[in-house]
Amino acid sequence: MTRRPTFPARIDFSQGQPAPARKAGVMATEVPRRGALERIPLGPQGLGMDSAAVRASMVQKLAAQGVADPAVLRAMNAVERHRFVEPALVNQAYEDTSLPIGLGQTISKPNVVARMIELLRHGVPGKMGRVLEIGTGCGYQAAVLCQLATEVYSIERLRGLHDKARENLRPLRLANLHLLFGDGMAGFAKGAPYAAIIAAAGGEAVPPAWLDQLAQGGRLVAPMVTATGQQALVVIDKTSDGLKQTVLEAVHFVPLKSGIA
Ligand code: SAH
């Protein structure tokens, strides 16, 4: 098992009180107020940086870029993204960039993760119910979803990444997470119906199984190749009047593939 580098110091935002013990990886902290952040000297890129402060700065950038849902910002602040990237890329973990996670796949940019989850929640107060994620990858987005949903089912078709995600997520002890190995094109019928479905890989069309497994009133957010041949984010709502599809901005996701490997 490769050991992930850890960060030396933790800064507590509660005015000089010692920081309470927290579960590794996920911290249920509030997004720090601007004033608190300004008092924190951010170290040079990477070496010696404090992960909580750098993550808080990432969250402030997400808010400045238009992510408005406080629950999403809190979840992005709580999950330590640096635990999910290769040791050599740890210095870039809080930059708004996608990064390779092995086997030709990538962890999405924080901005895209936050944007998609904000769309998925669409301002509904409280936690989402059961959520299905297609494309576990390194497990980062699954950890963020676990902050915001009662149950998360995350499925990955590549055994190597499924195993890596399990290893990355183990220290977080997320009791509401179900990691599955299989072809997500078929969804996961045993967990259905889902209040929300989110895909981290884009196909030519949304597989019918996903729509079948979406609850009435549920929402699906996925990258999909549209009429122009470009990939775009697509939102599908299952309403009492049928399916309502909205095509949003262009995105660049890895392809949705069938079968396992
Ligand atoms: N959410 C991930 C992003 C990983 S990239 C993260 O936070 O790291 C998308 C992932 O989708 C890849 O790991 C790819 O293997 C996976 N994928 C592609 N097609 C799939 C399918 N049919 N079923 C399950 N996973 C799939």
PDB file of N, CA and C and ligand atoms in Angstrom, residues 101 105-108 113 133-142 155-158 161 182-185 200-201 254-259, ligand 1:
ATOM      1  N   ILE A 101      -5.439   9.645 -12.957  1.00  0.00           N
ATOM      2  CA  ILE A 101      -5.566   8.747 -11.791  1.00  0.00           C
ATOM      3  C   ILE A 101      -5.164   7.317 -12.167  1.00  0.00           C
ATOM      4  N   GLN A 105      -7.521   7.294 -17.030  1.00  0.00           N
ATOM      5  CA  GLN A 105      -8.698   8.020 -16.519  1.00  0.00           C
ATOM      6  C   GLN A 105      -8.257   9.262 -15.744  1.00  0.00           C
ATOM      7  N   THR A 106      -9.215  10.145 -15.456  1.00  0.00           N
ATOM      8  CA  THR A 106      -8.874  11.382 -14.742  1.00  0.00           C
ATOM      9  C   THR A 106      -9.877  11.678 -13.634  1.00  0.00           C
ATOM     10  N   ILE A 107      -9.392  12.349 -12.610  1.00  0.00           N
ATOM     11  CA  ILE A 107     -10.280  12.921 -11.583  1.00  0.00           C
ATOM     12  C   ILE A 107     -10.712  14.276 -12.147  1.00  0.00           C
ATOM     13  N   SER A 108     -12.019  14.566 -12.091  1.00  0.00           N
ATOM     14  CA  SER A 108     -12.528  15.818 -12.669  1.00  0.00           C
ATOM     15  C   SER A 108     -12.030  17.023 -11.877  1.00  0.00           C
ATOM     16  N   VAL A 113     -16.873  19.032 -10.494  1.00  0.00           N
ATOM     17  CA  VAL A 113     -17.498  18.195  -9.461  1.00  0.00           C
ATOM     18  C   VAL A 113     -18.551  19.016  -8.708  1.00  0.00           C
ATOM     19  N   GLU A 133     -23.666   6.832  -8.596  1.00  0.00           N
ATOM     20  CA  GLU A 133     -22.582   7.462  -9.359  1.00  0.00           C
ATOM     21  C   GLU A 133     -22.005   6.428 -10.325  1.00  0.00           C
ATOM     22  N   ILE A 134     -21.917   6.794 -11.593  1.00  0.00           N
ATOM     23  CA  ILE A 134     -21.284   5.899 -12.571  1.00  0.00           C
ATOM     24  C   ILE A 134     -19.881   6.423 -12.826  1.00  0.00           C
ATOM     25  N   GLY A 135     -18.875   5.596 -12.523  1.00  0.00           N
ATOM     26  CA  GLY A 135     -17.479   5.992 -12.704  1.00  0.00           C
ATOM     27  C   GLY A 135     -16.866   6.436 -11.385  1.00  0.00           C
ATOM     28  N   THR A 136     -16.556   5.472 -10.521  1.00  0.00           N
ATOM     29  CA  THR A 136     -15.969   5.792  -9.206  1.00  0.00           C
ATOM     30  C   THR A 136     -14.605   6.443  -9.366  1.00  0.00           C
ATOM     31  N   GLY A 137     -13.825   5.975 -10.361  1.00  0.00           N
ATOM     32  CA  GLY A 137     -12.464   6.499 -10.540  1.00  0.00           C
ATOM     33  C   GLY A 137     -11.667   6.338  -9.269  1.00  0.00           C
ATOM     34  N   CYS A 138     -11.089   7.437  -8.783  1.00  0.00           N
ATOM     35  CA  CYS A 138     -10.272   7.378  -7.563  1.00  0.00           C
ATOM     36  C   CYS A 138     -11.137   7.467  -6.304  1.00  0.00           C
ATOM     37  N   GLY A 139     -12.418   7.742  -6.453  1.00  0.00           N
ATOM     38  CA  GLY A 139     -13.316   7.767  -5.292  1.00  0.00           C
ATOM     39  C   GLY A 139     -13.584   9.151  -4.723  1.00  0.00           C
ATOM     40  N   TYR A 140     -12.957  10.178  -5.294  1.00  0.00           N
ATOM     41  CA  TYR A 140     -13.111  11.521  -4.713  1.00  0.00           C
ATOM     42  C   TYR A 140     -14.559  12.007  -4.737  1.00  0.00           C
ATOM     43  N   GLN A 141     -15.165  11.971  -5.917  1.00  0.00           N
ATOM     44  CA  GLN A 141     -16.536  12.495  -6.015  1.00  0.00           C
ATOM     45  C   GLN A 141     -17.503  11.683  -5.148  1.00  0.00           C
ATOM     46  N   ALA A 142     -17.236  10.380  -5.034  1.00  0.00           N
ATOM     47  CA  ALA A 142     -18.077   9.537  -4.177  1.00  0.00           C
ATOM     48  C   ALA A 142     -18.014  10.034  -2.730  1.00  0.00           C
ATOM     49  N   ILE A 155     -20.253   2.928  -8.937  1.00  0.00           N
ATOM     50  CA  ILE A 155     -19.862   1.756  -9.725  1.00  0.00           C
ATOM     51  C   ILE A 155     -18.721   2.097 -10.685  1.00  0.00           C
ATOM     52  N   GLU A 156     -17.759   1.194 -10.769  1.00  0.00           N
ATOM     53  CA  GLU A 156     -16.586   1.393 -11.634  1.00  0.00           C
ATOM     54  C   GLU A 156     -16.355   0.123 -12.451  1.00  0.00           C
ATOM     55  N   ARG A 157     -16.012   0.307 -13.751  1.00  0.00           N
ATOM     56  CA  ARG A 157     -15.816  -0.856 -14.636  1.00  0.00           C
ATOM     57  C   ARG A 157     -14.370  -1.346 -14.682  1.00  0.00           C
ATOM     58  N   LEU A 158     -13.415  -0.548 -14.186  1.00  0.00           N
ATOM     59  CA  LEU A 158     -12.011  -0.969 -14.195  1.00  0.00           C
ATOM     60  C   LEU A 158     -11.612  -1.468 -12.808  1.00  0.00           C
ATOM     61  N   LEU A 161      -9.045   0.558 -10.761  1.00  0.00           N
ATOM     62  CA  LEU A 161      -9.517   1.800 -10.135  1.00  0.00           C
ATOM     63  C   LEU A 161     -10.502   1.512  -8.999  1.00  0.00           C
ATOM     64  N   GLY A 182     -18.415  -3.164 -11.703  1.00  0.00           N
ATOM     65  CA  GLY A 182     -19.281  -3.676 -12.758  1.00  0.00           C
ATOM     66  C   GLY A 182     -19.456  -2.644 -13.848  1.00  0.00           C
ATOM     67  N   ASP A 183     -20.280  -2.997 -14.821  1.00  0.00           N
ATOM     68  CA  ASP A 183     -20.566  -2.087 -15.929  1.00  0.00           C
ATOM     69  C   ASP A 183     -21.727  -1.173 -15.546  1.00  0.00           C
ATOM     70  N   GLY A 184     -21.399   0.083 -15.335  1.00  0.00           N
ATOM     71  CA  GLY A 184     -22.398   1.058 -14.917  1.00  0.00           C
ATOM     72  C   GLY A 184     -23.420   1.401 -15.980  1.00  0.00           C
ATOM     73  N   MET A 185     -23.203   0.939 -17.221  1.00  0.00           N
ATOM     74  CA  MET A 185     -24.213   1.187 -18.273  1.00  0.00           C
ATOM     75  C   MET A 185     -25.541   0.551 -17.878  1.00  0.00           C
ATOM     76  N   ALA A 200     -19.747  10.186 -14.424  1.00  0.00           N
ATOM     77  CA  ALA A 200     -18.449  10.851 -14.564  1.00  0.00           C
ATOM     78  C   ALA A 200     -17.774  10.451 -15.868  1.00  0.00           C
ATOM     79  N   ALA A 201     -18.544   9.830 -16.766  1.00  0.00           N
ATOM     80  CA  ALA A 201     -18.034   9.435 -18.077  1.00  0.00           C
ATOM     81  C   ALA A 201     -19.164   9.678 -19.074  1.00  0.00           C
ATOM     82  N   VAL A 254     -14.005  11.620 -19.794  1.00  0.00           N
ATOM     83  CA  VAL A 254     -13.542  10.376 -20.423  1.00  0.00           C
ATOM     84  C   VAL A 254     -14.776   9.638 -20.942  1.00  0.00           C
ATOM     85  N   PRO A 255     -14.580   8.774 -21.951  1.00  0.00           N
ATOM     86  CA  PRO A 255     -15.756   8.099 -22.527  1.00  0.00           C
ATOM     87  C   PRO A 255     -16.377   7.043 -21.614  1.00  0.00           C
ATOM     88  N   LEU A 256     -17.684   6.950 -21.707  1.00  0.00           N
ATOM     89  CA  LEU A 256     -18.427   5.872 -21.052  1.00  0.00           C
ATOM     90  C   LEU A 256     -18.215   4.631 -21.915  1.00  0.00           C
ATOM     91  N   LYS A 257     -17.747   3.553 -21.280  1.00  0.00           N
ATOM     92  CA  LYS A 257     -17.467   2.330 -22.044  1.00  0.00           C
ATOM     93  C   LYS A 257     -18.279   1.181 -21.482  1.00  0.00           C
ATOM     94  N   SER A 258     -18.553   0.191 -22.322  1.00  0.00           N
ATOM     95  CA  SER A 258     -19.332  -0.926 -21.800  1.00  0.00           C
ATOM     96  C   SER A 258     -18.403  -2.086 -21.423  1.00  0.00           C
ATOM     97  N   GLY A 259     -18.899  -2.953 -20.599  1.00  0.00           N
ATOM     98  CA  GLY A 259     -18.124  -4.110 -20.139  1.00  0.00           C
ATOM     99  C   GLY A 259     -17.189  -3.745 -19.009  1.00  0.00           C
TER     100      GLY A 259
HETATM  101  N1  SAH B   1     -15.725  10.421 -10.199  1.00  0.00           N
HETATM  102  C1  SAH B   1     -14.384  10.030 -10.536  1.00  0.00           C
HETATM  103  C2  SAH B   1     -14.055  10.358 -11.968  1.00  0.00           C
HETATM  104  C3  SAH B   1     -13.388   9.229 -12.659  1.00  0.00           C
HETATM  105  S1  SAH B   1     -13.256   9.355 -14.403  1.00  0.00           S
HETATM  106  C4  SAH B   1     -13.381  10.601  -9.555  1.00  0.00           C
HETATM  107  O1  SAH B   1     -13.760  11.373  -8.662  1.00  0.00           O
HETATM  108  O2  SAH B   1     -12.202  10.236  -9.659  1.00  0.00           O
HETATM  109  C5  SAH B   1     -14.619   8.384 -14.942  1.00  0.00           C
HETATM  110  C6  SAH B   1     -14.596   6.944 -14.601  1.00  0.00           C
HETATM  111  O3  SAH B   1     -15.699   6.328 -15.257  1.00  0.00           O
HETATM  112  C7  SAH B   1     -13.358   6.154 -15.058  1.00  0.00           C
HETATM  113  O4  SAH B   1     -12.741   5.589 -13.943  1.00  0.00           O
HETATM  114  C8  SAH B   1     -13.926   5.092 -15.999  1.00  0.00           C
HETATM  115  O5  SAH B   1     -13.271   3.840 -15.903  1.00  0.00           O
HETATM  116  C9  SAH B   1     -15.351   4.988 -15.498  1.00  0.00           C
HETATM  117  N2  SAH B   1     -16.294   4.402 -16.434  1.00  0.00           N
HETATM  118  C10 SAH B   1     -16.405   4.562 -17.785  1.00  0.00           C
HETATM  119  N3  SAH B   1     -17.422   3.812 -18.276  1.00  0.00           N
HETATM  120  C11 SAH B   1     -17.964   3.154 -17.203  1.00  0.00           C
HETATM  121  C12 SAH B   1     -19.031   2.215 -17.057  1.00  0.00           C
HETATM  122  N4  SAH B   1     -19.743   1.769 -18.091  1.00  0.00           N
HETATM  123  N5  SAH B   1     -19.310   1.755 -15.802  1.00  0.00           N
HETATM  124  C13 SAH B   1     -18.591   2.174 -14.732  1.00  0.00           C
HETATM  125  N6  SAH B   1     -17.578   3.036 -14.809  1.00  0.00           N
HETATM  126  C14 SAH B   1     -17.253   3.530 -16.037  1.00  0.00           C
END
